[in-house]
Tab-separated table of N, CA, C and O in Angstrom:
chain	number	residue	atom	x	y	z
B	1	UNK	N	-17.735	63.580	13.164
B	1	UNK	CA	-17.692	64.951	12.997
B	1	UNK	C	-16.928	65.342	11.597
B	1	UNK	O	-15.931	64.468	11.304
B	2	UNK	N	-17.260	66.211	11.069
B	2	UNK	CA	-16.764	66.594	9.693
B	2	UNK	C	-15.404	67.553	9.958
B	2	UNK	O	-15.412	68.488	10.782
B	3	UNK	N	-14.420	67.188	9.102
B	3	UNK	CA	-13.184	68.095	9.211
B	3	UNK	C	-13.339	69.195	8.121
B	3	UNK	O	-14.500	69.444	7.709
B	4	UNK	N	-12.471	69.960	8.040
B	4	UNK	CA	-12.403	71.236	7.166
B	4	UNK	C	-12.388	70.738	5.740
B	4	UNK	O	-11.705	69.854	5.339
B	5	UNK	N	-13.401	71.148	4.978
B	5	UNK	CA	-13.680	70.733	3.694
B	5	UNK	C	-13.763	72.016	2.695
B	5	UNK	O	-14.365	73.006	3.190
B	6	UNK	N	-13.417	71.791	1.468
B	6	UNK	CA	-13.679	72.952	0.537
B	6	UNK	C	-13.804	72.454	-0.828
B	6	UNK	O	-13.299	71.334	-1.126
B	7	UNK	N	-14.462	73.149	-1.644
B	7	UNK	CA	-14.749	72.813	-3.115
B	7	UNK	C	-13.476	73.515	-3.849
B	7	UNK	O	-13.267	74.631	-3.889
B	8	UNK	N	-12.932	72.562	-4.605
B	8	UNK	CA	-11.757	72.916	-5.396
B	8	UNK	C	-12.174	73.306	-6.791
B	8	UNK	O	-11.751	74.094	-7.512
B	9	UNK	N	-13.323	72.651	-7.401
B	9	UNK	CA	-13.637	72.932	-8.763
B	9	UNK	C	-15.002	72.115	-8.870
B	9	UNK	O	-15.441	71.160	-8.313
B	10	UNK	N	-15.771	72.671	-9.868
B	10	UNK	CA	-17.024	72.149	-10.353
B	10	UNK	C	-17.070	72.111	-11.862
B	10	UNK	O	-16.479	72.990	-12.500
B	11	UNK	N	-17.657	71.091	-12.426
B	11	UNK	CA	-17.817	71.133	-13.839
B	11	UNK	C	-19.100	70.356	-14.301
B	11	UNK	O	-19.484	69.502	-13.581
B	12	UNK	N	-19.729	70.755	-15.410
B	12	UNK	CA	-20.677	70.024	-16.023
B	12	UNK	C	-20.725	69.948	-17.333
B	12	UNK	O	-20.047	70.803	-18.064
B	13	UNK	N	-21.281	68.902	-18.067
B	13	UNK	CA	-21.305	68.932	-19.448
B	13	UNK	C	-22.468	68.048	-19.976
B	13	UNK	O	-23.204	67.224	-19.137
B	14	UNK	N	-23.062	68.525	-21.089
B	14	UNK	CA	-24.321	67.993	-21.724
B	14	UNK	C	-23.841	67.338	-23.061
B	14	UNK	O	-23.238	68.050	-23.928
B	15	UNK	N	-24.065	66.085	-23.214
B	15	UNK	CA	-23.750	65.414	-24.656
B	15	UNK	C	-24.849	64.928	-25.271
B	15	UNK	O	-25.812	64.360	-24.721
B	16	UNK	N	-24.822	65.079	-26.594
B	16	UNK	CA	-25.942	64.622	-27.436
B	16	UNK	C	-25.666	63.128	-27.731
B	16	UNK	O	-24.588	62.772	-28.444
B	17	UNK	N	-26.361	62.252	-27.362
B	17	UNK	CA	-26.200	60.685	-27.548
B	17	UNK	C	-26.230	60.347	-29.037
B	17	UNK	O	-25.282	59.677	-29.597
B	18	UNK	N	-26.982	60.983	-29.894
B	18	UNK	CA	-27.059	60.882	-31.318
B	18	UNK	C	-25.734	61.262	-32.018
B	18	UNK	O	-25.329	60.653	-32.964
B	19	UNK	N	-25.147	62.336	-31.474
B	19	UNK	CA	-23.946	62.744	-32.123
B	19	UNK	C	-22.891	61.842	-31.679
B	19	UNK	O	-21.893	61.472	-32.412
B	20	UNK	N	-22.765	61.347	-30.471
B	20	UNK	CA	-21.791	60.284	-30.057
B	20	UNK	C	-22.002	59.082	-30.858
B	20	UNK	O	-21.062	58.405	-31.366
B	21	UNK	N	-23.280	58.598	-31.246
B	21	UNK	CA	-23.464	57.477	-32.010
B	21	UNK	C	-22.911	57.652	-33.429
B	21	UNK	O	-22.344	56.768	-34.055
B	22	UNK	N	-23.144	58.848	-33.949
B	22	UNK	CA	-22.522	59.260	-35.337
B	22	UNK	C	-21.015	59.188	-35.284
B	22	UNK	O	-20.401	58.602	-36.255
B	23	UNK	N	-20.417	59.534	-34.295
B	23	UNK	CA	-19.058	59.623	-34.099
B	23	UNK	C	-18.421	58.129	-34.117
B	23	UNK	O	-17.531	57.670	-34.689
B	24	UNK	N	-19.231	57.336	-33.279
B	24	UNK	CA	-18.876	55.851	-33.122
B	24	UNK	C	-18.969	55.269	-34.482
B	24	UNK	O	-18.095	54.412	-34.980
B	25	UNK	N	-20.048	55.483	-35.374
B	25	UNK	CA	-20.331	54.974	-36.590
B	25	UNK	C	-19.241	55.370	-37.690
B	25	UNK	O	-18.735	54.483	-38.356
B	26	UNK	N	-18.758	56.675	-37.494
B	26	UNK	CA	-17.803	57.077	-38.414
B	26	UNK	C	-16.405	56.746	-38.097
B	26	UNK	O	-15.677	56.344	-39.032
B	27	UNK	N	-16.072	56.757	-36.806
B	27	UNK	CA	-14.559	56.518	-36.467
B	27	UNK	C	-14.353	55.243	-35.762
B	27	UNK	O	-13.206	54.754	-35.597
B	28	UNK	N	-15.465	54.667	-35.053
B	28	UNK	CA	-15.302	53.306	-34.512
B	28	UNK	C	-14.206	53.240	-33.576
B	28	UNK	O	-14.024	54.012	-32.516
B	29	UNK	N	-13.242	52.265	-33.684
B	29	UNK	CA	-12.196	51.955	-32.577
B	29	UNK	C	-11.267	53.115	-32.528
B	29	UNK	O	-10.683	53.324	-31.456
B	30	UNK	N	-11.043	53.935	-33.687
B	30	UNK	CA	-10.110	55.091	-33.495
B	30	UNK	C	-10.684	55.992	-32.460
B	30	UNK	O	-9.868	56.486	-31.711
B	31	UNK	N	-11.848	56.347	-32.516
B	31	UNK	CA	-12.470	57.361	-31.598
B	31	UNK	C	-12.378	56.703	-30.238
B	31	UNK	O	-12.044	57.240	-29.200
B	32	UNK	N	-12.840	55.356	-30.012
B	32	UNK	CA	-12.910	54.705	-28.672
B	32	UNK	C	-11.560	54.798	-28.143
B	32	UNK	O	-11.284	55.122	-26.876
B	33	UNK	N	-10.431	54.437	-28.840
B	33	UNK	CA	-9.152	54.213	-28.214
B	33	UNK	C	-8.541	55.572	-27.960
B	33	UNK	O	-7.657	55.710	-26.968
B	34	UNK	N	-9.005	56.635	-28.527
B	34	UNK	CA	-8.566	57.956	-28.371
B	34	UNK	C	-9.059	58.592	-26.992
B	34	UNK	O	-8.426	59.300	-26.261
B	35	UNK	N	-10.393	58.246	-26.749
B	35	UNK	CA	-11.167	58.984	-25.710
B	35	UNK	C	-11.387	58.030	-24.541
B	35	UNK	O	-11.410	58.504	-23.289
B	36	UNK	N	-11.526	56.766	-24.702
B	36	UNK	CA	-12.058	55.840	-23.514
B	36	UNK	C	-10.843	54.842	-23.323
B	36	UNK	O	-10.237	54.286	-24.132
B	37	UNK	N	-10.780	54.475	-22.012
B	37	UNK	CA	-9.796	53.463	-21.435
B	37	UNK	C	-10.444	52.098	-22.016
B	37	UNK	O	-11.595	52.025	-22.151
B	38	UNK	N	-9.523	50.999	-21.959
B	38	UNK	CA	-10.105	49.680	-22.306
B	38	UNK	C	-11.224	49.285	-21.364
B	38	UNK	O	-12.311	48.677	-21.746
B	39	UNK	N	-11.111	49.692	-20.003
B	39	UNK	CA	-12.258	49.148	-19.058
B	39	UNK	C	-13.510	49.847	-19.496
B	39	UNK	O	-14.537	49.425	-19.414
B	40	UNK	N	-13.405	51.201	-19.819
B	40	UNK	CA	-14.670	51.978	-20.188
B	40	UNK	C	-15.302	51.324	-21.488
B	40	UNK	O	-16.423	51.300	-21.548
B	41	UNK	N	-14.479	51.044	-22.399
B	41	UNK	CA	-14.804	50.428	-23.657
B	41	UNK	C	-15.614	49.121	-23.412
B	41	UNK	O	-16.677	48.786	-23.823
B	42	UNK	N	-14.917	48.238	-22.549
B	42	UNK	CA	-15.610	46.960	-22.250
B	42	UNK	C	-17.013	47.103	-21.618
B	42	UNK	O	-17.937	46.471	-21.949
B	43	UNK	N	-17.160	48.058	-20.620
B	43	UNK	CA	-18.449	48.301	-20.038
B	43	UNK	C	-19.465	48.683	-21.118
B	43	UNK	O	-20.548	48.264	-21.131
B	44	UNK	N	-19.091	49.795	-21.848
B	44	UNK	CA	-19.898	50.439	-22.885
B	44	UNK	C	-20.422	49.347	-23.815
B	44	UNK	O	-21.563	49.318	-24.296
B	45	UNK	N	-19.525	48.761	-24.382
B	45	UNK	CA	-19.676	47.845	-25.423
B	45	UNK	C	-20.684	46.535	-25.114
B	45	UNK	O	-21.175	45.832	-25.947
B	46	UNK	N	-20.886	46.396	-23.797
B	46	UNK	CA	-21.709	45.182	-23.407
B	46	UNK	C	-23.011	45.767	-22.843
B	46	UNK	O	-23.889	44.914	-22.440
B	47	UNK	N	-23.239	46.912	-22.946
B	47	UNK	CA	-24.495	47.606	-22.520
B	47	UNK	C	-25.590	47.609	-23.697
B	47	UNK	O	-25.229	47.635	-24.878
B	48	UNK	N	-26.775	47.641	-23.209
B	48	UNK	CA	-27.870	47.721	-24.370
B	48	UNK	C	-27.792	49.131	-25.040
B	48	UNK	O	-27.931	49.147	-26.196
B	49	UNK	N	-27.456	50.204	-24.172
B	49	UNK	CA	-27.351	51.589	-24.832
B	49	UNK	C	-25.980	51.911	-24.920
B	49	UNK	O	-25.470	52.707	-24.087
B	50	UNK	N	-25.292	51.408	-26.028
B	50	UNK	CA	-23.741	51.580	-26.195
B	50	UNK	C	-23.615	53.078	-26.214
B	50	UNK	O	-22.721	53.671	-25.567
B	51	UNK	N	-24.306	53.771	-27.174
B	51	UNK	CA	-23.990	55.197	-27.299
B	51	UNK	C	-24.229	55.918	-26.163
B	51	UNK	O	-23.442	56.864	-25.870
B	52	UNK	N	-25.369	55.746	-25.438
B	52	UNK	CA	-25.712	56.408	-24.273
B	52	UNK	C	-24.561	56.239	-23.224
B	52	UNK	O	-24.143	57.231	-22.473
B	53	UNK	N	-24.117	55.119	-22.978
B	53	UNK	CA	-23.074	54.808	-22.070
B	53	UNK	C	-21.758	55.552	-22.416
B	53	UNK	O	-21.070	56.252	-21.571
B	54	UNK	N	-21.464	55.550	-23.754
B	54	UNK	CA	-20.108	56.366	-24.173
B	54	UNK	C	-20.434	57.897	-24.019
B	54	UNK	O	-19.669	58.579	-23.555
B	55	UNK	N	-21.711	58.256	-24.293
B	55	UNK	CA	-22.089	59.781	-24.087
B	55	UNK	C	-21.829	60.285	-22.696
B	55	UNK	O	-21.419	61.360	-22.463
B	56	UNK	N	-22.432	59.369	-21.554
B	56	UNK	CA	-22.300	59.824	-20.322
B	56	UNK	C	-20.896	59.796	-19.855
B	56	UNK	O	-20.442	60.761	-19.105
B	57	UNK	N	-20.006	59.084	-20.348
B	57	UNK	CA	-18.687	58.995	-20.036
B	57	UNK	C	-17.928	60.274	-20.620
B	57	UNK	O	-16.868	60.819	-20.038
B	58	UNK	N	-18.251	60.425	-21.937
B	58	UNK	CA	-17.700	61.628	-22.652
B	58	UNK	C	-18.026	62.909	-21.849
B	58	UNK	O	-17.297	63.697	-21.559
B	59	UNK	N	-19.321	63.071	-21.433
B	59	UNK	CA	-19.672	64.243	-20.635
B	59	UNK	C	-19.063	64.296	-19.288
B	59	UNK	O	-18.595	65.421	-18.831
B	60	UNK	N	-18.743	63.071	-18.651
B	60	UNK	CA	-18.098	63.078	-17.313
B	60	UNK	C	-16.603	63.561	-17.489
B	60	UNK	O	-15.979	64.411	-16.624
B	61	UNK	N	-15.970	63.189	-18.654
B	61	UNK	CA	-14.627	63.719	-18.901
B	61	UNK	C	-14.547	65.075	-19.149
B	61	UNK	O	-13.717	65.804	-18.615
B	62	UNK	N	-15.510	65.663	-19.904
B	62	UNK	CA	-15.563	67.036	-20.149
B	62	UNK	C	-15.784	67.953	-18.836
B	62	UNK	O	-15.100	68.858	-18.688
B	63	UNK	N	-16.753	67.353	-18.012
B	63	UNK	CA	-17.001	68.003	-16.745
B	63	UNK	C	-15.851	68.015	-15.800
B	63	UNK	O	-15.515	68.894	-15.122
B	64	UNK	N	-15.085	66.834	-15.808
B	64	UNK	CA	-13.987	66.835	-14.844
B	64	UNK	C	-12.795	67.632	-15.389
B	64	UNK	O	-12.263	68.362	-14.536
B	65	UNK	N	-12.712	67.893	-16.686
B	65	UNK	CA	-11.613	68.671	-17.096
B	65	UNK	C	-11.915	70.138	-16.869
B	65	UNK	O	-11.113	70.986	-16.489
B	66	UNK	N	-13.262	70.385	-16.811
B	66	UNK	CA	-13.798	71.864	-16.414
B	66	UNK	C	-13.442	72.086	-14.853
B	66	UNK	O	-13.109	73.092	-14.456
B	67	UNK	N	-13.834	71.048	-14.023
B	67	UNK	CA	-13.676	71.120	-12.600
B	67	UNK	C	-12.127	71.314	-12.275
B	67	UNK	O	-11.752	71.800	-11.250
B	68	UNK	N	-11.200	70.754	-13.177
B	68	UNK	CA	-9.921	70.739	-12.985
B	68	UNK	C	-9.401	72.210	-13.336
B	68	UNK	O	-8.271	72.562	-13.015
B	69	UNK	N	-10.334	73.016	-13.940
B	69	UNK	CA	-9.953	74.270	-14.356
B	69	UNK	C	-9.020	74.391	-15.681
B	69	UNK	O	-8.507	75.494	-15.813
B	70	UNK	N	-9.133	73.387	-16.502
B	70	UNK	CA	-8.232	73.376	-17.684
B	70	UNK	C	-9.072	73.306	-18.908
B	70	UNK	O	-8.696	73.584	-19.833
B	71	UNK	N	-10.044	72.512	-18.760
B	71	UNK	CA	-10.806	72.105	-20.055
B	71	UNK	C	-9.913	70.977	-20.685
B	71	UNK	O	-8.864	70.647	-20.124
B	72	UNK	N	-10.057	70.783	-21.948
B	72	UNK	CA	-9.168	69.663	-22.482
B	72	UNK	C	-8.137	70.398	-23.415
B	72	UNK	O	-7.315	69.697	-23.931
B	73	UNK	N	-7.894	71.580	-23.306
B	73	UNK	CA	-6.783	72.332	-24.008
B	73	UNK	C	-5.587	72.541	-23.465
B	73	UNK	O	-4.705	72.819	-24.175
B	74	UNK	N	-5.315	72.094	-22.238
B	74	UNK	CA	-4.115	72.383	-21.491
B	74	UNK	C	-3.316	71.159	-21.288
B	74	UNK	O	-2.627	71.103	-20.336
B	75	UNK	N	-3.443	70.050	-22.123
B	75	UNK	CA	-2.526	68.986	-21.931
B	75	UNK	C	-3.255	67.727	-21.357
B	75	UNK	O	-2.659	66.677	-21.457
B	76	UNK	N	-4.311	67.819	-20.940
B	76	UNK	CA	-5.049	66.688	-20.252
B	76	UNK	C	-5.570	65.724	-21.480
B	76	UNK	O	-6.093	66.161	-22.472
B	77	UNK	N	-5.208	64.461	-21.397
B	77	UNK	CA	-5.539	63.528	-22.279
B	77	UNK	C	-7.060	62.888	-21.900
B	77	UNK	O	-7.225	62.802	-20.708
B	78	UNK	N	-7.822	62.656	-23.022
B	78	UNK	CA	-9.063	62.031	-22.564
B	78	UNK	C	-8.914	60.733	-21.681
B	78	UNK	O	-9.732	60.529	-20.731
B	79	UNK	N	-7.930	59.987	-21.892
B	79	UNK	CA	-7.761	58.803	-21.146
B	79	UNK	C	-7.187	58.951	-19.783
B	79	UNK	O	-6.995	58.087	-19.083
B	80	UNK	N	-6.826	60.267	-19.552
B	80	UNK	CA	-6.274	60.436	-18.225
B	80	UNK	C	-7.258	60.717	-17.193
B	80	UNK	O	-7.088	60.815	-15.906
B	81	UNK	N	-8.541	60.591	-17.732
B	81	UNK	CA	-9.824	60.569	-16.883
B	81	UNK	C	-10.628	59.330	-17.274
B	81	UNK	O	-10.794	59.118	-18.375
B	82	UNK	N	-10.924	58.577	-16.174
B	82	UNK	CA	-11.804	57.431	-16.548
B	82	UNK	C	-12.993	57.140	-15.519
B	82	UNK	O	-12.744	57.684	-14.193
B	83	UNK	N	-14.087	56.738	-15.960
B	83	UNK	CA	-15.163	56.485	-15.136
B	83	UNK	C	-15.348	55.005	-15.069
B	83	UNK	O	-15.450	54.168	-16.086
B	84	UNK	N	-15.377	54.522	-13.649
B	84	UNK	CA	-15.870	53.158	-13.470
B	84	UNK	C	-17.082	53.211	-12.488
B	84	UNK	O	-17.493	54.391	-12.131
B	85	UNK	N	-17.525	52.082	-11.956
B	85	UNK	CA	-18.685	52.011	-11.088
B	85	UNK	C	-18.362	51.038	-9.861
B	85	UNK	O	-17.695	50.094	-9.995
B	86	UNK	N	-18.783	51.557	-8.836
B	86	UNK	CA	-18.831	50.673	-7.547
B	86	UNK	C	-19.716	49.687	-7.622
B	86	UNK	O	-20.534	49.727	-8.668
B	87	UNK	N	-19.558	48.605	-6.892
B	87	UNK	CA	-20.577	47.506	-6.943
B	87	UNK	C	-22.222	48.035	-6.813
B	87	UNK	O	-23.022	47.413	-7.445
B	88	UNK	N	-22.334	49.147	-6.090
B	88	UNK	CA	-23.675	49.736	-5.980
B	88	UNK	C	-24.093	50.359	-7.298
B	88	UNK	O	-25.199	50.800	-7.157
B	89	UNK	N	-23.252	50.535	-8.289
B	89	UNK	CA	-23.613	51.291	-9.278
B	89	UNK	C	-23.075	52.696	-9.502
B	89	UNK	O	-23.126	53.427	-10.418
B	90	UNK	N	-22.641	53.229	-8.262
B	90	UNK	CA	-22.298	54.474	-8.246
B	90	UNK	C	-20.975	54.880	-8.991
B	90	UNK	O	-19.973	54.065	-8.909
B	91	UNK	N	-21.143	55.867	-9.942
B	91	UNK	CA	-19.804	56.116	-10.788
B	91	UNK	C	-18.754	56.806	-10.056
B	91	UNK	O	-19.050	57.479	-9.114
B	92	UNK	N	-17.556	56.410	-10.365
B	92	UNK	CA	-16.226	56.963	-9.776
B	92	UNK	C	-15.420	57.507	-10.821
B	92	UNK	O	-15.358	56.763	-11.798
B	93	UNK	N	-14.903	58.598	-10.634
B	93	UNK	CA	-13.879	59.241	-11.570
B	93	UNK	C	-12.534	59.060	-11.006
B	93	UNK	O	-12.301	59.289	-9.842
B	94	UNK	N	-11.667	58.530	-11.801
B	94	UNK	CA	-10.320	58.422	-11.606
B	94	UNK	C	-9.331	59.192	-12.489
B	94	UNK	O	-9.672	59.182	-13.737
B	95	UNK	N	-8.459	59.799	-11.978
B	95	UNK	CA	-7.454	60.595	-12.905
B	95	UNK	C	-5.884	60.054	-12.917
B	95	UNK	O	-5.535	59.664	-11.775
B	96	UNK	N	-5.341	60.109	-13.912
B	96	UNK	CA	-3.912	59.705	-13.935
B	96	UNK	C	-3.255	60.703	-14.830
B	96	UNK	O	-3.860	61.772	-15.253
B	97	UNK	N	-2.048	60.545	-15.137
B	97	UNK	CA	-1.169	61.545	-16.016
B	97	UNK	C	-1.313	62.862	-15.582
B	97	UNK	O	-1.198	63.257	-14.367
B	98	UNK	N	-1.423	63.909	-16.644
B	98	UNK	CA	-1.451	65.168	-16.481
B	98	UNK	C	-2.645	65.611	-15.602
B	98	UNK	O	-2.540	66.569	-14.686
B	99	UNK	N	-3.851	64.894	-15.761
B	99	UNK	CA	-4.925	65.272	-14.997
B	99	UNK	C	-4.724	65.088	-13.361
B	99	UNK	O	-5.091	65.795	-12.569
B	100	UNK	N	-3.933	64.011	-13.175
B	100	UNK	CA	-3.544	63.759	-11.761
B	100	UNK	C	-2.602	64.876	-11.269
B	100	UNK	O	-2.726	65.293	-10.091
B	101	UNK	N	-1.607	65.206	-12.073
B	101	UNK	CA	-0.767	66.229	-11.637
B	101	UNK	C	-1.440	67.497	-11.469
B	101	UNK	O	-1.125	68.256	-10.479
B	102	UNK	N	-2.336	67.796	-12.281
B	102	UNK	CA	-3.193	69.091	-12.008
B	102	UNK	C	-4.029	69.066	-10.725
B	102	UNK	O	-4.056	69.938	-10.010
B	103	UNK	N	-4.675	67.846	-10.435
B	103	UNK	CA	-5.356	67.631	-9.248
B	103	UNK	C	-4.408	67.728	-8.070
B	103	UNK	O	-4.835	68.517	-7.051
B	104	UNK	N	-3.312	67.259	-8.181
B	104	UNK	CA	-2.317	67.334	-7.074
B	104	UNK	C	-1.824	68.813	-6.735
B	104	UNK	O	-1.724	69.187	-5.679
B	105	UNK	N	-1.774	69.527	-7.864
B	105	UNK	CA	-1.275	70.933	-7.668
B	105	UNK	C	-2.280	71.746	-7.242
B	105	UNK	O	-2.074	72.825	-6.556
B	106	UNK	N	-3.578	71.538	-7.441
B	106	UNK	CA	-4.581	72.419	-6.930
B	106	UNK	C	-5.163	72.033	-5.504
B	106	UNK	O	-5.983	72.587	-4.911
B	107	UNK	N	-4.679	70.960	-4.992
B	107	UNK	CA	-5.014	70.379	-3.579
B	107	UNK	C	-4.190	70.996	-2.570
B	107	UNK	O	-2.935	70.728	-2.605
B	108	UNK	N	-4.664	71.705	-1.670
B	108	UNK	CA	-3.851	72.408	-0.568
B	108	UNK	C	-3.178	71.260	0.273
B	108	UNK	O	-3.686	70.178	0.525
B	109	UNK	N	-2.014	71.805	0.856
B	109	UNK	CA	-1.176	70.799	1.660
B	109	UNK	C	-2.165	70.541	2.905
B	109	UNK	O	-2.934	71.264	3.384
B	110	UNK	N	-2.001	69.269	3.335
B	110	UNK	CA	-2.786	68.759	4.411
B	110	UNK	C	-4.211	68.371	4.051
B	110	UNK	O	-4.897	68.049	4.941
B	111	UNK	N	-4.501	68.318	2.760
B	111	UNK	CA	-5.781	67.868	2.326
B	111	UNK	C	-5.627	66.788	1.280
B	111	UNK	O	-4.625	66.569	0.677
B	112	UNK	N	-6.778	65.998	0.995
B	112	UNK	CA	-6.936	65.025	0.060
B	112	UNK	C	-7.923	65.571	-0.802
B	112	UNK	O	-9.026	65.959	-0.341
B	113	UNK	N	-7.812	65.203	-2.162
B	113	UNK	CA	-8.792	65.488	-3.007
B	113	UNK	C	-9.717	64.287	-3.254
B	113	UNK	O	-9.305	63.101	-3.333
B	114	UNK	N	-11.087	64.535	-3.398
B	114	UNK	CA	-12.068	63.591	-3.686
B	114	UNK	C	-12.880	64.052	-4.788
B	114	UNK	O	-13.323	65.267	-4.831
B	115	UNK	N	-13.092	63.217	-5.800
B	115	UNK	CA	-13.740	63.661	-7.014
B	115	UNK	C	-15.189	62.971	-6.988
B	115	UNK	O	-15.275	61.714	-6.873
B	116	UNK	N	-16.141	63.752	-6.932
B	116	UNK	CA	-17.605	63.235	-7.077
B	116	UNK	C	-18.088	63.415	-8.267
B	116	UNK	O	-17.925	64.481	-9.031
B	117	UNK	N	-18.765	62.331	-8.892
B	117	UNK	CA	-19.372	62.365	-10.243
B	117	UNK	C	-20.707	61.870	-10.217
B	117	UNK	O	-21.035	60.810	-9.482
B	118	UNK	N	-21.575	62.449	-11.025
B	118	UNK	CA	-22.913	61.827	-11.133
B	118	UNK	C	-23.301	61.977	-12.720
B	118	UNK	O	-22.906	62.916	-13.351
B	119	UNK	N	-23.975	60.876	-13.262
B	119	UNK	CA	-24.326	60.770	-14.603
B	119	UNK	C	-25.827	60.624	-14.739
B	119	UNK	O	-26.443	59.977	-13.820
B	120	UNK	N	-26.302	61.064	-15.790
B	120	UNK	CA	-27.746	60.786	-16.102
B	120	UNK	C	-27.878	60.891	-17.565
B	120	UNK	O	-27.148	61.529	-18.258
B	121	UNK	N	-29.004	60.391	-18.090
B	121	UNK	CA	-29.422	60.371	-19.557
B	121	UNK	C	-30.881	60.383	-19.751
B	121	UNK	O	-31.524	59.707	-19.023
B	122	UNK	N	-31.223	61.127	-20.697
B	122	UNK	CA	-32.757	61.086	-21.039
B	122	UNK	C	-32.696	61.312	-22.663
B	122	UNK	O	-32.309	62.465	-23.085
B	123	UNK	N	-32.661	60.132	-23.317
B	123	UNK	CA	-32.331	60.339	-24.896
B	123	UNK	C	-33.071	61.510	-25.462
B	123	UNK	O	-34.236	61.717	-25.146
B	124	UNK	N	-32.361	62.397	-26.180
B	124	UNK	CA	-30.998	62.141	-26.788
B	124	UNK	C	-29.971	62.797	-25.920
B	124	UNK	O	-28.730	63.171	-26.491
B	125	UNK	N	-30.170	63.154	-24.705
B	125	UNK	CA	-29.167	63.736	-23.896
B	125	UNK	C	-28.429	62.953	-22.734
B	125	UNK	O	-29.121	62.169	-22.103
B	126	UNK	N	-27.179	63.155	-22.597
B	126	UNK	CA	-26.441	62.598	-21.348
B	126	UNK	C	-25.781	63.746	-20.752
B	126	UNK	O	-25.252	64.655	-21.333
B	127	UNK	N	-25.783	63.651	-19.483
B	127	UNK	CA	-25.252	64.822	-18.594
B	127	UNK	C	-24.442	64.270	-17.569
B	127	UNK	O	-24.610	63.258	-16.962
B	128	UNK	N	-23.322	65.009	-17.148
B	128	UNK	CA	-22.521	64.539	-16.140
B	128	UNK	C	-22.157	65.963	-15.205
B	128	UNK	O	-22.152	67.162	-15.829
B	129	UNK	N	-21.909	65.746	-13.964
B	129	UNK	CA	-21.679	66.799	-13.013
B	129	UNK	C	-20.512	66.307	-12.216
B	129	UNK	O	-20.658	65.221	-11.728
B	130	UNK	N	-19.463	67.129	-12.029
B	130	UNK	CA	-18.382	66.805	-11.334
B	130	UNK	C	-18.032	67.709	-10.233
B	130	UNK	O	-18.016	69.049	-10.518
B	131	UNK	N	-17.756	67.367	-8.989
B	131	UNK	CA	-17.392	68.266	-7.887
B	131	UNK	C	-16.064	67.726	-7.381
B	131	UNK	O	-16.028	66.599	-7.060
B	132	UNK	N	-15.113	68.600	-7.225
B	132	UNK	CA	-13.793	68.206	-6.649
B	132	UNK	C	-13.761	68.822	-5.318
B	132	UNK	O	-13.684	70.054	-5.141
B	133	UNK	N	-13.645	68.077	-4.252
B	133	UNK	CA	-13.596	68.381	-2.787
B	133	UNK	C	-12.227	68.275	-2.407
B	133	UNK	O	-11.723	67.146	-2.616
B	134	UNK	N	-11.815	69.120	-1.388
B	134	UNK	CA	-10.530	68.898	-0.615
B	134	UNK	C	-11.015	68.563	0.775
B	134	UNK	O	-11.800	69.433	1.292
B	135	UNK	N	-10.522	67.525	1.265
B	135	UNK	CA	-11.030	67.051	2.820
B	135	UNK	C	-9.548	67.249	3.479
B	135	UNK	O	-8.544	66.629	3.065
B	136	UNK	N	-9.596	67.776	4.618
B	136	UNK	CA	-8.482	67.952	5.544
B	136	UNK	C	-8.165	66.466	5.922
B	136	UNK	O	-8.957	65.671	6.298
B	137	UNK	N	-6.803	66.171	5.900
B	137	UNK	CA	-6.308	64.861	6.370
B	137	UNK	C	-6.309	64.828	7.739
B	137	UNK	O	-6.157	65.831	8.450
B	138	UNK	N	-6.774	63.536	8.208
B	138	UNK	CA	-6.726	63.408	9.789
B	138	UNK	C	-5.234	63.383	10.266
B	138	UNK	O	-4.539	62.639	9.616
B	139	UNK	N	-5.158	63.955	11.327
B	139	UNK	CA	-3.692	63.837	11.877
B	139	UNK	C	-3.584	62.759	12.782
B	139	UNK	O	-4.423	62.227	13.482
């Protein structure tokens, strides 16, 4: 049986893989360290499509910031949001720092927040969609 659930926020973003490749070429580690966690960098750098992997994660962070209702202008750091994958390959969004504070503030009492993320790409585009759900805590 499903408990009481509600959508707290949704966000989407579309990133150009070639633009991300150009940024990687121009700024390299400076760009990577500002935007991506070490774990995200390790995953992307060992993939065949390095720029596509970074572009999907870029889009996911943009989408998450929109779902949080802030965008990136209100104090959320890029590395406060990170994408990893379950063993099945399903992407998972984790938030820390100010992004976690914002998530906690928008989650109603007696509920837990769950962040759903999906990623896709079709060169030259990478897209992400994020839904933040509040689930009633079981008593």
